[in-house]
Coordinates of C-alpha atoms in Angstrom, one line a residue:
X258 CA -40.0 64.2 -13.6
X259 CA -41.7 62.5 -10.6
X260 CA -39.4 64.6 -8.4
X261 CA -40.7 68.0 -9.6
X262 CA -44.5 66.7 -8.9
X263 CA -43.8 65.2 -5.7
X264 CA -43.1 68.5 -3.7
X265 CA -41.0 68.4 -0.8
X266 CA -41.1 65.2 1.2
X267 CA -38.6 62.8 3.0
X268 CA -38.3 60.8 -0.2
X269 CA -37.3 63.9 -2.4
X270 CA -35.0 64.9 0.2
X271 CA -33.0 61.8 0.5
X272 CA -33.1 61.5 -3.4
X273 CA -31.1 64.8 -3.7
X274 CA -29.0 63.9 -0.8
X275 CA -28.1 60.2 -1.8
X276 CA -29.2 59.7 -5.3
X277 CA -27.1 56.4 -5.9
X278 CA -28.6 54.9 -2.9
X279 CA -31.9 55.9 -4.1
X280 CA -31.3 54.1 -7.4
X281 CA -29.6 51.0 -6.0
X282 CA -32.4 50.3 -3.7
X283 CA -34.9 50.7 -6.4
X284 CA -36.8 53.7 -4.8
X285 CA -36.5 55.7 -8.0
X286 CA -36.8 55.2 -11.6
X287 CA -33.4 56.0 -13.9
X288 CA -34.7 59.0 -15.3
X289 CA -35.5 60.6 -11.8
X290 CA -32.2 59.6 -10.7
X291 CA -30.6 61.4 -13.9
X292 CA -32.6 64.4 -12.8
X293 CA -31.3 64.4 -9.4
X294 CA -27.8 63.7 -10.2
X295 CA -27.8 66.6 -12.5
X296 CA -29.4 68.8 -9.9
X297 CA -26.8 67.8 -7.5
X298 CA -24.0 68.3 -9.8
X299 CA -25.2 72.0 -10.5
X300 CA -25.6 72.7 -6.7
X301 CA -22.0 71.2 -6.0
X302 CA -20.6 73.3 -9.0
X303 CA -22.5 76.5 -7.9
X304 CA -21.0 76.2 -4.4
X305 CA -17.3 75.6 -5.7
X306 CA -17.9 78.8 -8.0
X307 CA -19.4 81.0 -5.4
X308 CA -16.4 80.0 -3.0
X309 CA -14.0 81.0 -5.7
X310 CA -15.6 84.4 -6.2
X311 CA -15.8 85.1 -2.5
X312 CA -12.1 84.3 -2.2
X313 CA -10.9 86.3 -5.2
X314 CA -13.1 89.3 -4.2
X315 CA -11.4 89.3 -0.9
X316 CA -8.1 89.0 -2.4
X317 CA -9.0 92.0 -4.5
X318 CA -10.2 93.9 -1.7
X319 CA -7.3 93.4 0.0
X320 CA -4.7 94.0 -3.0
X321 CA -3.0 90.5 -2.6
X322 CA -2.5 87.6 -4.8
X323 CA -3.0 84.0 -3.6
X324 CA 0.7 83.5 -3.1
X325 CA 0.8 86.4 -0.8
X326 CA -2.4 85.7 1.0
X327 CA -1.3 82.0 1.7
X328 CA 2.2 83.0 2.8
X329 CA 0.9 85.7 5.3
X330 CA 1.8 88.9 3.4
X331 CA -1.7 89.8 2.2
X332 CA -1.6 93.4 3.5
X333 CA 1.7 94.8 1.8
X334 CA -0.4 96.1 -1.1
X335 CA -3.7 97.2 0.4
X336 CA -4.3 100.7 -0.6
X337 CA -8.1 100.5 0.2
X338 CA -10.7 98.8 -1.9
X339 CA -11.4 101.5 -4.2
X340 CA -7.8 102.1 -5.1
X341 CA -7.0 98.2 -5.3
X342 CA -10.1 97.8 -7.8
X343 CA -8.7 100.8 -10.1
X344 CA -5.0 99.2 -10.0
X345 CA -6.5 95.8 -11.0
X346 CA -9.3 97.0 -13.6
X347 CA -8.0 100.4 -14.7
X348 CA -9.4 104.0 -14.8
X349 CA -12.9 103.1 -15.7
X350 CA -13.3 100.2 -13.5
X351 CA -17.2 100.7 -13.1
X352 CA -17.6 100.1 -17.0
X353 CA -15.4 96.8 -17.0
X354 CA -18.1 95.0 -15.4
X355 CA -20.6 95.7 -18.5
X356 CA -18.5 94.5 -21.3
X357 CA -14.8 92.9 -21.6
X358 CA -14.3 95.0 -24.8
X359 CA -14.5 98.2 -23.1
X360 CA -10.9 99.7 -22.8
X361 CA -9.6 100.9 -19.4
X362 CA -6.3 102.0 -19.1
X363 CA -4.3 100.7 -16.1
X364 CA -2.8 103.0 -13.6
X365 CA 0.7 101.0 -13.7
X366 CA 2.2 98.8 -16.0
X367 CA 0.7 95.7 -14.5
X368 CA 4.2 94.2 -12.9
X369 CA 5.5 96.7 -10.5
X370 CA 3.0 97.9 -7.8
X371 CA 3.4 100.3 -5.0
X372 CA 3.6 98.9 -1.5
X373 CA 1.9 100.8 1.2
X374 CA 3.8 102.5 4.1
X375 CA 3.5 100.4 7.2
X376 CA 4.3 102.5 10.3
X377 CA 6.1 100.0 12.7
X378 CA 5.5 101.2 16.5
X379 CA 8.6 102.1 18.1
X380 CA 9.7 99.9 20.8
X381 CA 10.2 101.4 24.1
X382 CA 13.7 100.0 25.7
X383 CA 13.0 100.1 29.6

């Protein structure tokens, strides 16, 4: 665990940035390489999971599916964040985060949803 004892230096920075290059050039031991590789894999995995979470939280906030979002129809079912969360997680949405075994009755049937009424501006004919 030389990497932990070494602190922050150019060597540790390049080890975390390019672990394979440091191993091939003989700058680190195999155990230090494995530690750096696992740390890099965890960081990349965290970034992917965080991006996935942010995307789906924004979809939940706008009341859309990924297909609607990519198709440009993401605002058709937007009723505000609180109503969207209640439609998705049920009446007791605030308790669902605690345990998946807590029962929360859905507002609808889970298949059919009400679209919001979008008022189109009247076009003026000159």
